[in-house]
Amino acid sequence: MHIRTVFTPRLQDSVKVGGCGNCHVSCQSACKTSITVSNQPCERKEKK
Amino acid sequence: MKTLNLSKVDWQGDIHWFKYNDLNLLLDVNSGSIHIIDEALETVLKELKTNNECTVLNEDSWLNALPRSTNLLGAETVNEVCQELAAKQQEGTLFNEDIVGKSYCPPKPTLQALCLHVAHECNMCCRYCFADGGPFGGERGLMSKEVGKKALDLLFNESGNRPRVEVDFFGGEPLLNFDLVRELVRYGRAKAAATGKKISFTLTTNGLGLNSEIEKYLIDNKISVILSLDGRQQVHDFNRKDIRGQGTYERIVPKEQHFVELQNHEDYWVRGTYTHQNLDFASDILHMVELGFRYLSLEPVVAAPEMEYAIKEEDLPIIAKEYQRLAKVYLEATEKGQPFSFFHFNIDAATGPCLIKRLTGCGAGTNYLAVTPMGELYPCHQLVGKKDYCIGNVNEGITNDDLRQKFLNAYVYNQEECIHCWARFYCSGGCKAGNLASNGDILKPAKISCAIQKMRLEAAIYVQVKEWMKNCQ
C-alpha cells in the first residue's frame, strides 16, 4: 500500500449544514490564543 | 477501467504534500482528507504535477504518461500507485475540486462576541505591548458600568437567532476594573436567562493582580481564563516588566500556579509570546510544563517590522525547525505519560468546524467587535485606536455600514493571494488587523504570519496523524 488514509472530514459536505453559529467566535490575532479557526470543535456535532 | 481525472486539479491550492519529521503527509485541501504516503507515491505525484499532459489517465495510459517514475520505480509499482490514486479520487478523498468558491456568499452579519476593553490601564509595561502599555494610543481610563451594560444590550439585541453570545474581558489589564467585571457577569447572565441564550465569559490577564478573592470569583463563575507567561525566567523578565521596569516572573508564576491548581486544571490557557530574541521557544514550553501548567499556547509577537524583537524573514527557517522540535517534545511528553496541550496542535482533523466557519474566520467587524472604555466600537481589539476603523458606538450601534461590508467581504475567496493557498481553510485568510499592519490592506496576508501559520499547521497535522497511528496500534 502506498497511501494510507487517516482523516476524511468531507469538508465540502459541511457547507449544506454549516454556519449554525453554535461554535465560538475565534479571534485570529496572535495576541489572543485562538488564532487558527481549525482549532475549534464543531459544537453542533457535540450536541448530537 | 480505473480513471485518474486531473483536468481540474489546482496543484498549488487543492493538494499539499510535505515531509514532517518521519512522515510523508498529503492533504487534500477541499475535502480536508489527510493521508500518509510513501516515497513512490510522492515520486508519481511530482511527475503528475509537472506534466501538463497528464490530465485524464487510465490503466492503459498512465505508464506512458509517467516515464520518469516508471524508470525510477518500475512499471508494477507505478501501476499500483496510480490504481490507489484513482481509488482515492473515486472515494472522494483526493483531487477534489474547490466547488464552493464560485458560489460562496457570506452569511448575514450577526453579532456574537464582544471584546470589552474594561481597562485601558495596565499594571505592567511589557516591551512588546501592541496596546501601548494599555491605552492603545489614546487616553488611559476605565470602562463605566453604563458603557459596559450598553455594550451587552447591543450584543443581545444584535445577536439575532444565535444561540450563544460571548464576552471577553480584555484590556489593558481587566483585573484593574474587576468590580465592573463582576457587574457585567451578573448583568449578562440575567439577560441570557431572559432571552433564552447562553453566554460565556473569558478574561485575559497578565496574572499580576490575581488574589484569592478574584480567583474564587473566576472559578465560581466559570470564567475561562487566559494567563500570560512567556516561559523561562530570563525570557519572561526581559519583556514582561512592571511599571517600574522590574521583571514579573517571580511574582506571577506562584499566583498562576496557585490559580490553576485551585481550579483543578479545568478551564485555562497559559499563553506566552515569543520574539526574535527567543526563537528556541520550545524550551519555554518545556519550562511551562515543568512549572506544572498543562494547557499552553505560545504566539509570535505582534510588532512593527522595525522593532528589534519583531520576527524577521530570516528567522523563518529557524522557527520551522523549532516547531518540528516542539512536535517531537509534545509527542514524547504524551509517551512518557506527562501530556500537555499545545493550543496550535489541537486541530480537529477528523471533522473540525464547517466550511462556512472556516470561510467566515474570526468574524471581525461582523460577528465580533471590540468596545473601548469610551464606548466606541471597532472591528477587533487590534484595531482599537485606529480612528478610520471606528465602526460605531454603544449608543447607536454600527454606524459605518461600509466598513462592516468591507469586513464581511474579507474572506479567503476575495483575497487574491489566498485563493490558491493550501492553508486557506485553516487560517481563513489570517488576522485582518495583522494584514492591515503589514500591508495596509485587510485583504493582503501578512507574509511572516502566513509563513508561520503554515509551518504550525504542518506540525499540527503531523501531531494529529502520529496520535492517530498510536491509537491504531
Short mmCIF file of C-alpha atoms in Angstrom, two decimals:
data_model
loop_
_atom_site.label_atom_id
_atom_site.label_comp_id
_atom_site.label_asym_id
_atom_site.label_seq_id
_atom_site.Cartn_x
_atom_site.Cartn_y
_atom_site.Cartn_z
CA MET A 1 0.00 0.00 0.00
CA HIS A 2 1.37 3.41 -0.99
CA ILE A 3 -1.26 5.64 0.58
CA ARG A 4 -2.97 5.26 3.91
CA THR A 5 -5.95 7.48 4.66
CA VAL A 6 -6.09 8.90 8.17
CA PHE A 7 -8.83 11.55 8.28
CA THR A 8 -11.81 12.13 5.97
CA PRO A 9 -13.78 15.13 7.23
CA ARG A 10 -15.58 15.74 3.91
CA LEU A 11 -15.39 19.47 4.34
CA GLN A 12 -17.40 20.39 1.27
CA ASP A 13 -20.40 18.45 2.53
CA SER A 14 -20.40 20.68 5.63
CA VAL A 15 -21.50 23.66 3.52
CA LYS A 16 -25.01 22.24 3.36
CA VAL A 17 -25.46 22.06 7.13
CA GLY A 18 -22.88 24.54 8.46
CA GLY A 19 -23.00 28.12 9.67
CA CYS A 20 -25.35 27.43 12.57
CA GLY A 21 -23.44 29.73 14.94
CA ASN A 22 -23.19 27.24 17.78
CA CYS A 23 -19.40 27.45 17.84
CA HIS A 24 -17.30 30.13 19.47
CA VAL A 25 -16.15 33.18 17.59
CA SER A 26 -12.45 32.71 17.05
CA CYS A 27 -10.01 35.55 17.13
CA GLN A 28 -7.23 35.10 14.58
CA SER A 29 -4.90 37.58 16.17
CA ALA A 30 -1.75 36.33 17.82
CA CYS A 31 -2.43 38.38 20.93
CA LYS A 32 -5.39 36.21 21.82
CA THR A 33 -4.96 32.49 21.94
CA SER A 34 -7.46 31.45 19.32
CA ILE A 35 -5.69 32.13 16.09
CA THR A 36 -6.48 29.11 13.94
CA VAL A 37 -10.11 28.61 13.04
CA SER A 38 -9.49 24.91 12.53
CA ASN A 39 -8.64 24.58 16.21
CA GLN A 40 -12.29 24.71 17.01
CA PRO A 41 -14.59 21.77 17.51
CA CYS A 42 -17.94 21.81 15.74
CA GLU A 43 -20.40 22.25 18.59
CA ARG A 44 -23.38 21.16 16.55
CA LYS A 45 -21.74 17.77 16.28
CA GLU A 46 -21.24 17.68 20.05
CA LYS A 47 -24.91 18.30 20.60
CA LYS A 48 -25.93 15.27 18.55
CA MET B 1 -11.47 0.72 -16.09
CA LYS B 2 -9.97 2.94 -13.38
CA THR B 3 -9.52 6.57 -14.33
CA LEU B 4 -7.49 9.38 -12.82
CA ASN B 5 -9.01 12.72 -13.77
CA LEU B 6 -6.60 15.56 -13.07
CA SER B 7 -8.04 18.05 -15.51
CA LYS B 8 -9.40 20.39 -12.81
CA VAL B 9 -6.70 19.97 -10.17
CA ASP B 10 -5.10 23.19 -8.94
CA TRP B 11 -1.78 21.70 -7.87
CA GLN B 12 -0.98 24.70 -5.75
CA GLY B 13 -4.25 25.16 -3.93
CA ASP B 14 -6.03 21.80 -3.96
CA ILE B 15 -3.32 19.48 -2.77
CA HIS B 16 -0.37 19.76 -0.41
CA TRP B 17 2.19 17.13 0.43
CA PHE B 18 5.09 17.55 2.79
CA LYS B 19 7.66 15.64 4.79
CA TYR B 20 7.48 16.25 8.52
CA ASN B 21 9.98 14.56 10.80
CA ASP B 22 9.49 10.84 10.00
CA LEU B 23 6.32 11.04 7.88
CA ASN B 24 5.32 11.98 4.32
CA LEU B 25 1.87 13.50 4.52
CA LEU B 26 -0.69 14.53 1.93
CA LEU B 27 -3.58 16.93 2.45
CA ASP B 28 -6.49 17.04 0.02
CA VAL B 29 -7.45 20.64 0.70
CA ASN B 30 -11.07 20.70 -0.46
CA SER B 31 -12.21 17.57 1.34
CA GLY B 32 -9.81 18.05 4.28
CA SER B 33 -8.67 14.43 3.93
CA ILE B 34 -5.23 13.60 5.28
CA HIS B 35 -3.16 10.67 4.06
CA ILE B 36 0.20 9.12 4.84
CA ILE B 37 2.08 8.47 1.61
CA ASP B 38 5.27 6.65 0.71
CA GLU B 39 8.14 7.86 -1.46
CA ALA B 40 6.93 6.02 -4.54
CA LEU B 41 3.63 7.82 -4.45
CA GLU B 42 5.41 11.12 -3.89
CA THR B 43 7.57 10.47 -6.97
CA VAL B 44 4.47 9.86 -9.08
CA LEU B 45 2.73 12.94 -7.71
CA LYS B 46 5.74 15.11 -8.57
CA GLU B 47 5.71 13.88 -12.15
CA LEU B 48 1.94 14.30 -12.47
CA LYS B 49 2.28 17.85 -11.20
CA THR B 50 4.98 18.83 -13.66
CA ASN B 51 3.48 17.06 -16.68
CA ASN B 52 0.71 19.22 -18.13
CA GLU B 53 -0.33 16.43 -20.48
CA CYS B 54 -1.36 14.25 -17.53
CA THR B 55 -4.98 15.34 -17.38
CA VAL B 56 -7.15 12.26 -17.78
CA LEU B 57 -5.33 8.97 -17.39
CA ASN B 58 -6.44 5.38 -17.21
CA GLU B 59 -4.87 1.94 -16.83
CA ASP B 60 -3.90 1.96 -20.50
CA SER B 61 -2.26 5.35 -20.49
CA TRP B 62 -0.71 6.17 -17.14
CA LEU B 63 2.51 4.22 -17.60
CA ASN B 64 3.24 6.03 -20.87
CA ALA B 65 2.43 9.34 -19.24
CA LEU B 66 4.85 8.71 -16.37
CA PRO B 67 8.17 7.74 -17.98
CA ARG B 68 10.39 9.16 -15.25
CA SER B 69 8.51 7.43 -12.42
CA THR B 70 8.38 4.17 -14.39
CA ASN B 71 12.11 4.36 -14.96
CA LEU B 72 12.78 5.01 -11.26
CA LEU B 73 10.21 2.72 -9.66
CA GLY B 74 9.33 0.12 -12.28
CA ALA B 75 6.05 -0.38 -14.11
CA GLU B 76 4.48 -2.57 -11.46
CA THR B 77 4.93 0.00 -8.69
CA VAL B 78 3.74 2.92 -10.83
CA ASN B 79 0.69 0.92 -11.79
CA GLU B 80 -0.04 0.18 -8.10
CA VAL B 81 0.35 3.84 -7.18
CA CYS B 82 -1.96 5.02 -9.96
CA GLN B 83 -4.55 2.40 -9.03
CA GLU B 84 -4.52 3.68 -5.47
CA LEU B 85 -4.68 7.33 -6.51
CA ALA B 86 -7.66 6.57 -8.76
CA ALA B 87 -9.40 4.70 -5.93
CA LYS B 88 -8.89 7.65 -3.57
CA GLN B 89 -10.26 10.05 -6.13
CA GLN B 90 -13.26 7.83 -6.62
CA GLU B 91 -13.97 7.65 -2.89
CA GLY B 92 -13.77 11.47 -2.69
CA THR B 93 -10.67 11.85 -0.56
CA LEU B 94 -8.23 13.07 -3.21
CA PHE B 95 -8.07 15.50 -6.14
CA ASN B 96 -11.28 17.25 -5.22
CA GLU B 97 -12.10 20.49 -6.95
CA ASP B 98 -12.98 23.65 -5.00
CA ILE B 99 -16.69 23.73 -5.81
CA VAL B 100 -17.61 26.23 -3.10
CA GLY B 101 -15.54 29.22 -4.17
CA LYS B 102 -17.52 30.08 -7.27
CA SER B 103 -20.85 30.34 -5.49
CA TYR B 104 -19.93 31.36 -1.94
CA CYS B 105 -21.92 34.20 -0.45
CA PRO B 106 -21.14 35.21 3.15
CA PRO B 107 -23.93 34.81 5.70
CA LYS B 108 -25.75 37.87 7.02
CA PRO B 109 -23.61 39.54 9.71
CA THR B 110 -24.85 38.72 13.18
CA LEU B 111 -23.10 39.91 16.29
CA GLN B 112 -21.98 37.08 18.56
CA ALA B 113 -18.98 38.23 20.56
CA LEU B 114 -17.60 41.33 22.21
CA CYS B 115 -14.15 42.11 23.44
CA LEU B 116 -14.72 44.55 26.26
CA HIS B 117 -11.74 46.77 26.98
CA VAL B 118 -12.77 47.29 30.58
CA ALA B 119 -9.47 48.98 31.38
CA HIS B 120 -7.21 51.00 29.16
CA GLU B 121 -4.81 50.89 32.06
CA CYS B 122 -2.16 48.36 32.93
CA ASN B 123 -0.07 47.46 35.96
CA MET B 124 2.66 46.24 33.65
CA CYS B 125 4.70 47.73 30.87
CA CYS B 126 5.75 44.96 28.52
CA ARG B 127 8.32 45.81 25.86
CA TYR B 128 6.29 44.40 23.00
CA CYS B 129 2.83 45.64 24.08
CA PHE B 130 0.75 46.42 20.99
CA ALA B 131 -1.66 48.35 23.25
CA ASP B 132 0.97 50.94 24.03
CA GLY B 133 1.02 49.96 27.71
CA GLY B 134 -2.79 49.94 27.99
CA PRO B 135 -4.37 52.95 26.23
CA PHE B 136 -3.93 51.84 22.58
CA GLY B 137 -2.50 55.22 21.66
CA GLY B 138 -5.41 57.04 23.31
CA GLU B 139 -6.26 58.12 26.81
CA ARG B 140 -5.94 55.91 29.83
CA GLY B 141 -9.18 55.08 31.62
CA LEU B 142 -11.64 52.51 32.88
CA MET B 143 -14.93 51.48 31.32
CA SER B 144 -18.01 52.66 33.22
CA LYS B 145 -20.95 50.47 34.19
CA GLU B 146 -23.14 52.42 31.82
CA VAL B 147 -20.92 51.75 28.81
CA GLY B 148 -20.45 48.09 29.77
CA LYS B 149 -24.19 47.48 30.11
CA LYS B 150 -24.98 49.29 26.87
CA ALA B 151 -22.40 47.10 25.14
CA LEU B 152 -24.11 43.97 26.44
CA ASP B 153 -27.52 45.33 25.41
CA LEU B 154 -26.15 45.83 21.91
CA LEU B 155 -24.73 42.31 21.88
CA PHE B 156 -28.04 40.71 22.80
CA ASN B 157 -30.06 42.98 20.51
CA GLU B 158 -27.85 42.29 17.50
CA SER B 159 -27.33 38.58 18.09
CA GLY B 160 -30.42 37.53 16.12
CA ASN B 161 -31.03 33.81 16.34
CA ARG B 162 -27.53 32.96 17.55
CA PRO B 163 -27.97 30.56 20.44
CA ARG B 164 -24.91 31.86 22.29
CA VAL B 165 -23.05 35.08 22.89
CA GLU B 166 -19.53 35.57 24.18
CA VAL B 167 -17.80 38.27 26.14
CA ASP B 168 -14.07 38.62 26.66
CA PHE B 169 -12.81 40.92 29.38
CA PHE B 170 -9.69 42.48 28.00
CA GLY B 171 -7.52 45.50 28.49
CA GLY B 172 -5.02 46.84 29.30
CA GLU B 173 -5.40 44.72 32.35
CA PRO B 174 -9.03 43.77 33.14
CA LEU B 175 -8.35 42.98 36.80
CA LEU B 176 -7.87 46.74 37.31
CA ASN B 177 -11.62 47.14 36.78
CA PHE B 178 -12.78 43.96 38.43
CA ASP B 179 -15.89 45.48 40.03
CA LEU B 180 -17.16 46.12 36.51
CA VAL B 181 -16.33 42.54 35.50
CA ARG B 182 -18.49 41.28 38.37
CA GLU B 183 -21.30 43.68 37.49
CA LEU B 184 -21.29 42.71 33.83
CA VAL B 185 -21.19 38.98 34.53
CA ARG B 186 -24.29 39.42 36.69
CA TYR B 187 -25.98 41.63 34.09
CA GLY B 188 -25.06 39.37 31.16
CA ARG B 189 -26.27 36.23 32.91
CA ALA B 190 -29.60 37.87 33.70
CA LYS B 191 -30.03 38.95 30.08
CA ALA B 192 -29.12 35.48 28.86
CA ALA B 193 -31.73 33.94 31.14
CA ALA B 194 -34.34 36.42 29.94
CA THR B 195 -33.61 35.80 26.25
CA GLY B 196 -33.00 32.06 26.42
CA LYS B 197 -29.46 32.36 25.11
CA LYS B 198 -26.22 31.05 26.51
CA ILE B 199 -23.48 33.46 27.50
CA SER B 200 -19.85 32.60 28.09
CA PHE B 201 -17.10 34.77 29.54
CA THR B 202 -13.36 34.78 29.14
CA LEU B 203 -10.81 37.01 30.81
CA THR B 204 -7.28 37.68 29.62
CA THR B 205 -4.94 38.72 32.41
CA ASN B 206 -1.24 39.23 33.00
CA GLY B 207 -1.74 37.50 36.35
CA LEU B 208 -0.13 40.17 38.50
CA GLY B 209 -3.38 41.22 40.15
CA LEU B 210 -4.65 37.74 40.97
CA ASN B 211 -5.61 37.25 44.62
CA SER B 212 -7.67 34.70 46.48
CA GLU B 213 -10.90 36.67 46.20
CA ILE B 214 -10.57 37.15 42.44
CA GLU B 215 -9.51 33.54 41.94
CA LYS B 216 -12.55 32.29 43.81
CA TYR B 217 -14.86 34.54 41.82
CA LEU B 218 -13.43 33.41 38.46
CA ILE B 219 -13.73 29.74 39.38
CA ASP B 220 -17.19 30.01 40.96
CA ASN B 221 -18.47 31.88 37.92
CA LYS B 222 -16.90 29.54 35.38
CA ILE B 223 -14.97 32.27 33.62
CA SER B 224 -12.37 30.88 31.23
CA VAL B 225 -9.04 32.50 31.93
CA ILE B 226 -6.04 33.20 29.74
CA LEU B 227 -2.94 33.76 31.85
CA SER B 228 0.16 35.40 30.42
CA LEU B 229 3.60 33.86 30.91
CA ASP B 230 6.43 33.80 28.39
CA GLY B 231 8.34 30.78 29.68
CA ARG B 232 11.84 30.78 31.13
CA GLN B 233 12.53 33.50 33.70
CA GLN B 234 15.15 35.31 31.63
CA VAL B 235 12.83 35.34 28.60
CA HIS B 236 9.79 36.45 30.59
CA ASP B 237 11.56 39.14 32.60
CA PHE B 238 13.28 40.57 29.54
CA ASN B 239 9.90 41.54 28.07
CA ARG B 240 7.27 41.41 30.76
CA LYS B 241 8.07 44.11 33.29
CA ASP B 242 6.04 46.06 35.82
CA ILE B 243 5.64 49.81 35.57
CA ARG B 244 8.89 50.31 37.50
CA GLY B 245 10.75 48.22 34.94
CA GLN B 246 11.17 45.17 37.17
CA GLY B 247 10.68 41.63 35.83
CA THR B 248 7.45 39.99 36.96
CA TYR B 249 8.24 36.26 36.70
CA GLU B 250 8.77 35.65 40.42
CA ARG B 251 5.53 37.36 41.37
CA ILE B 252 3.37 35.94 38.59
CA VAL B 253 4.38 32.28 38.49
CA PRO B 254 3.24 31.39 42.05
CA LYS B 255 -0.06 33.22 41.51
CA GLU B 256 -0.78 31.44 38.24
CA GLN B 257 0.30 28.06 39.65
CA HIS B 258 -1.99 28.58 42.62
CA PHE B 259 -4.90 29.54 40.39
CA VAL B 260 -4.69 26.55 38.04
CA GLU B 261 -4.32 24.15 40.96
CA LEU B 262 -7.33 25.69 42.66
CA GLN B 263 -9.48 25.33 39.54
CA ASN B 264 -8.26 21.77 39.08
CA HIS B 265 -6.72 22.45 35.64
CA GLU B 266 -10.13 22.77 34.07
CA ASP B 267 -10.56 25.90 32.05
CA TYR B 268 -7.46 27.94 31.33
CA TRP B 269 -4.65 28.57 28.90
CA VAL B 270 -1.24 29.81 29.87
CA ARG B 271 -0.28 31.92 26.92
CA GLY B 272 3.09 33.35 26.05
CA THR B 273 4.73 35.37 23.34
CA TYR B 274 7.93 34.53 21.53
CA THR B 275 10.01 37.07 19.71
CA HIS B 276 13.08 37.33 17.51
CA GLN B 277 15.01 37.13 20.77
CA ASN B 278 13.85 33.64 21.87
CA LEU B 279 13.49 31.56 18.75
CA ASP B 280 14.27 28.46 20.86
CA PHE B 281 10.75 28.79 22.24
CA ALA B 282 10.16 25.02 22.59
CA SER B 283 12.35 25.42 25.68
CA ASP B 284 9.85 27.95 27.03
CA ILE B 285 7.01 25.49 26.54
CA LEU B 286 9.05 22.83 28.32
CA HIS B 287 9.67 25.25 31.15
CA MET B 288 5.93 25.93 31.49
CA VAL B 289 5.34 22.17 31.64
CA GLU B 290 7.98 21.89 34.38
CA LEU B 291 6.13 24.59 36.30
CA GLY B 292 3.04 22.37 36.26
CA PHE B 293 0.97 24.11 33.58
CA ARG B 294 -0.83 21.80 31.16
CA TYR B 295 -2.75 23.98 28.70
CA LEU B 296 -0.26 26.06 26.80
CA SER B 297 0.00 28.40 23.91
CA LEU B 298 2.85 30.43 22.53
CA GLU B 299 2.39 33.02 19.84
CA PRO B 300 4.73 35.02 17.64
CA VAL B 301 4.95 38.64 18.75
CA VAL B 302 2.70 41.23 17.09
CA ALA B 303 5.14 44.01 16.22
CA ALA B 304 6.11 46.59 13.66
CA PRO B 305 8.92 45.18 11.49
CA GLU B 306 11.44 47.81 12.63
CA MET B 307 11.26 46.72 16.28
CA GLU B 308 14.28 44.75 17.44
CA TYR B 309 12.11 41.97 18.83
CA ALA B 310 9.95 41.61 15.68
CA ILE B 311 10.14 38.28 13.86
CA LYS B 312 12.29 38.73 10.75
CA GLU B 313 12.03 36.88 7.47
CA GLU B 314 15.42 35.29 8.11
CA ASP B 315 14.03 33.81 11.35
CA LEU B 316 11.52 31.65 9.47
CA PRO B 317 13.76 28.61 8.81
CA ILE B 318 14.75 28.61 12.49
CA ILE B 319 11.10 28.84 13.55
CA ALA B 320 10.17 25.96 11.22
CA LYS B 321 12.78 23.75 12.89
CA GLU B 322 11.60 24.85 16.32
CA TYR B 323 8.03 23.75 15.59
CA GLN B 324 9.44 20.41 14.44
CA ARG B 325 11.27 20.17 17.76
CA LEU B 326 8.14 21.17 19.65
CA ALA B 327 6.14 18.48 17.85
CA LYS B 328 8.68 15.87 18.98
CA VAL B 329 8.74 17.20 22.54
CA TYR B 330 4.94 17.18 22.61
CA LEU B 331 4.71 13.57 21.46
CA GLU B 332 7.48 12.45 23.83
CA ALA B 333 5.66 14.03 26.78
CA THR B 334 2.50 12.10 25.88
CA GLU B 335 4.57 8.93 25.52
CA LYS B 336 6.04 9.45 28.99
CA GLY B 337 2.58 9.86 30.50
CA GLN B 338 3.05 13.57 31.16
CA PRO B 339 0.91 15.04 28.38
CA PHE B 340 0.32 18.72 27.87
CA SER B 341 -1.87 20.54 25.43
CA PHE B 342 -0.38 22.97 22.93
CA PHE B 343 -3.12 25.16 21.53
CA HIS B 344 -1.98 25.17 17.93
CA PHE B 345 -1.58 21.41 17.70
CA ASN B 346 -5.22 20.92 18.70
CA ILE B 347 -6.72 20.97 15.24
CA ASP B 348 -9.74 18.76 14.84
CA ALA B 349 -8.59 16.95 11.70
CA ALA B 350 -11.36 14.35 11.77
CA THR B 351 -14.19 16.87 11.49
CA GLY B 352 -13.49 20.36 12.80
CA PRO B 353 -15.53 23.43 12.01
CA CYS B 354 -17.74 23.56 8.95
CA LEU B 355 -16.51 25.17 5.77
CA ILE B 356 -18.70 28.22 6.34
CA LYS B 357 -17.00 28.85 9.66
CA ARG B 358 -13.61 28.37 8.03
CA LEU B 359 -14.51 30.96 5.41
CA THR B 360 -16.02 33.41 7.86
CA GLY B 361 -12.91 33.27 10.01
CA CYS B 362 -12.73 35.44 13.10
CA GLY B 363 -15.79 37.49 12.16
CA ALA B 364 -14.05 40.79 12.93
CA GLY B 365 -16.44 43.65 12.21
CA THR B 366 -19.35 41.29 11.64
CA ASN B 367 -19.68 38.64 14.38
CA TYR B 368 -17.07 40.18 16.64
CA LEU B 369 -16.48 43.73 17.87
CA ALA B 370 -14.22 45.43 20.39
CA VAL B 371 -15.56 48.08 22.75
CA THR B 372 -13.35 50.82 24.22
CA PRO B 373 -13.86 52.33 27.69
CA MET B 374 -15.48 55.33 25.97
CA GLY B 375 -17.98 53.06 24.21
CA GLU B 376 -16.51 53.21 20.70
CA LEU B 377 -16.83 50.08 18.58
CA TYR B 378 -14.02 48.66 16.46
CA PRO B 379 -13.96 45.58 14.23
CA CYS B 380 -11.49 43.95 16.63
CA HIS B 381 -9.29 44.70 19.62
CA GLN B 382 -6.18 45.09 17.48
CA LEU B 383 -7.74 47.91 15.51
CA VAL B 384 -8.73 49.89 18.61
CA GLY B 385 -7.33 53.40 18.44
CA LYS B 386 -7.19 53.47 14.62
CA LYS B 387 -9.84 56.14 14.14
CA ASP B 388 -10.51 55.25 10.50
CA TYR B 389 -11.63 51.86 11.74
CA CYS B 390 -14.11 53.06 14.36
CA ILE B 391 -17.27 51.29 13.23
CA GLY B 392 -19.83 52.73 15.66
CA ASN B 393 -20.58 53.21 19.34
CA VAL B 394 -22.61 51.56 22.08
CA ASN B 395 -25.36 54.20 21.88
CA GLU B 396 -26.05 53.99 18.16
CA GLY B 397 -24.63 50.56 17.30
CA ILE B 398 -22.91 50.10 13.94
CA THR B 399 -22.85 53.45 12.17
CA ASN B 400 -20.28 52.71 9.49
CA ASP B 401 -22.02 50.20 7.26
CA ASP B 402 -19.41 50.50 4.52
CA LEU B 403 -16.74 49.35 6.93
CA ARG B 404 -18.90 46.46 8.08
CA GLN B 405 -19.46 45.45 4.46
CA LYS B 406 -15.73 45.63 3.85
CA PHE B 407 -15.06 43.18 6.69
CA LEU B 408 -17.97 40.97 5.63
CA ASN B 409 -16.35 40.62 2.23
CA ALA B 410 -12.89 39.98 3.65
CA TYR B 411 -12.96 36.20 3.24
CA VAL B 412 -10.40 33.98 1.56
CA TYR B 413 -12.05 33.87 -1.85
CA ASN B 414 -11.67 37.64 -2.05
CA GLN B 415 -8.02 37.51 -1.00
CA GLU B 416 -6.06 37.08 -4.19
CA GLU B 417 -3.01 35.58 -2.50
CA CYS B 418 -5.13 33.06 -0.57
CA ILE B 419 -7.30 31.59 -3.33
CA HIS B 420 -4.59 29.15 -4.39
CA CYS B 421 -3.12 28.52 -0.94
CA TRP B 422 -3.41 25.07 0.61
CA ALA B 423 -3.91 26.55 4.10
CA ARG B 424 -6.94 28.69 3.20
CA PHE B 425 -9.48 26.60 5.12
CA TYR B 426 -7.33 26.55 8.25
CA CYS B 427 -6.27 30.18 8.62
CA SER B 428 -9.28 31.80 6.89
CA GLY B 429 -7.04 34.41 5.33
CA GLY B 430 -5.26 35.35 8.54
CA CYS B 431 -5.73 38.17 11.01
CA LYS B 432 -7.25 41.19 9.24
CA ALA B 433 -5.56 43.63 11.61
CA GLY B 434 -2.24 41.87 11.03
CA ASN B 435 -2.78 42.11 7.28
CA LEU B 436 -3.51 45.81 7.61
CA ALA B 437 -0.46 46.44 9.78
CA SER B 438 1.84 44.60 7.38
CA ASN B 439 0.46 45.62 4.02
CA GLY B 440 -2.04 48.42 4.58
CA ASP B 441 -4.83 46.17 3.33
CA ILE B 442 -7.03 43.77 5.30
CA LEU B 443 -7.18 41.51 2.23
CA LYS B 444 -3.43 41.17 1.75
CA PRO B 445 -1.96 38.49 4.03
CA ALA B 446 0.99 39.33 6.24
CA LYS B 447 3.92 37.41 4.80
CA ILE B 448 5.60 36.36 8.04
CA SER B 449 2.40 35.44 9.90
CA CYS B 450 1.32 33.49 6.87
CA ALA B 451 4.57 31.51 6.76
CA ILE B 452 4.37 30.77 10.50
CA GLN B 453 0.76 29.73 10.18
CA LYS B 454 1.66 27.19 7.51
CA MET B 455 4.57 25.68 9.42
CA ARG B 456 2.43 25.43 12.53
CA LEU B 457 -0.35 23.73 10.56
CA GLU B 458 2.08 21.17 9.17
CA ALA B 459 3.23 20.48 12.73
CA ALA B 460 -0.38 20.15 13.90
CA ILE B 461 -1.31 17.77 11.10
CA TYR B 462 1.79 15.69 11.86
CA VAL B 463 0.95 15.51 15.56
CA GLN B 464 -2.65 14.52 14.83
CA VAL B 465 -1.52 11.77 12.46
CA LYS B 466 1.05 10.45 14.96
CA GLU B 467 -1.60 10.31 17.68
CA TRP B 468 -3.96 8.51 15.30
CA MET B 469 -1.21 5.99 14.49
CA LYS B 470 -0.61 5.40 18.19
CA ASN B 471 -4.30 4.79 18.78
CA CYS B 472 -4.37 2.33 15.87
CA GLN B 473 -1.64 0.15 17.41
#
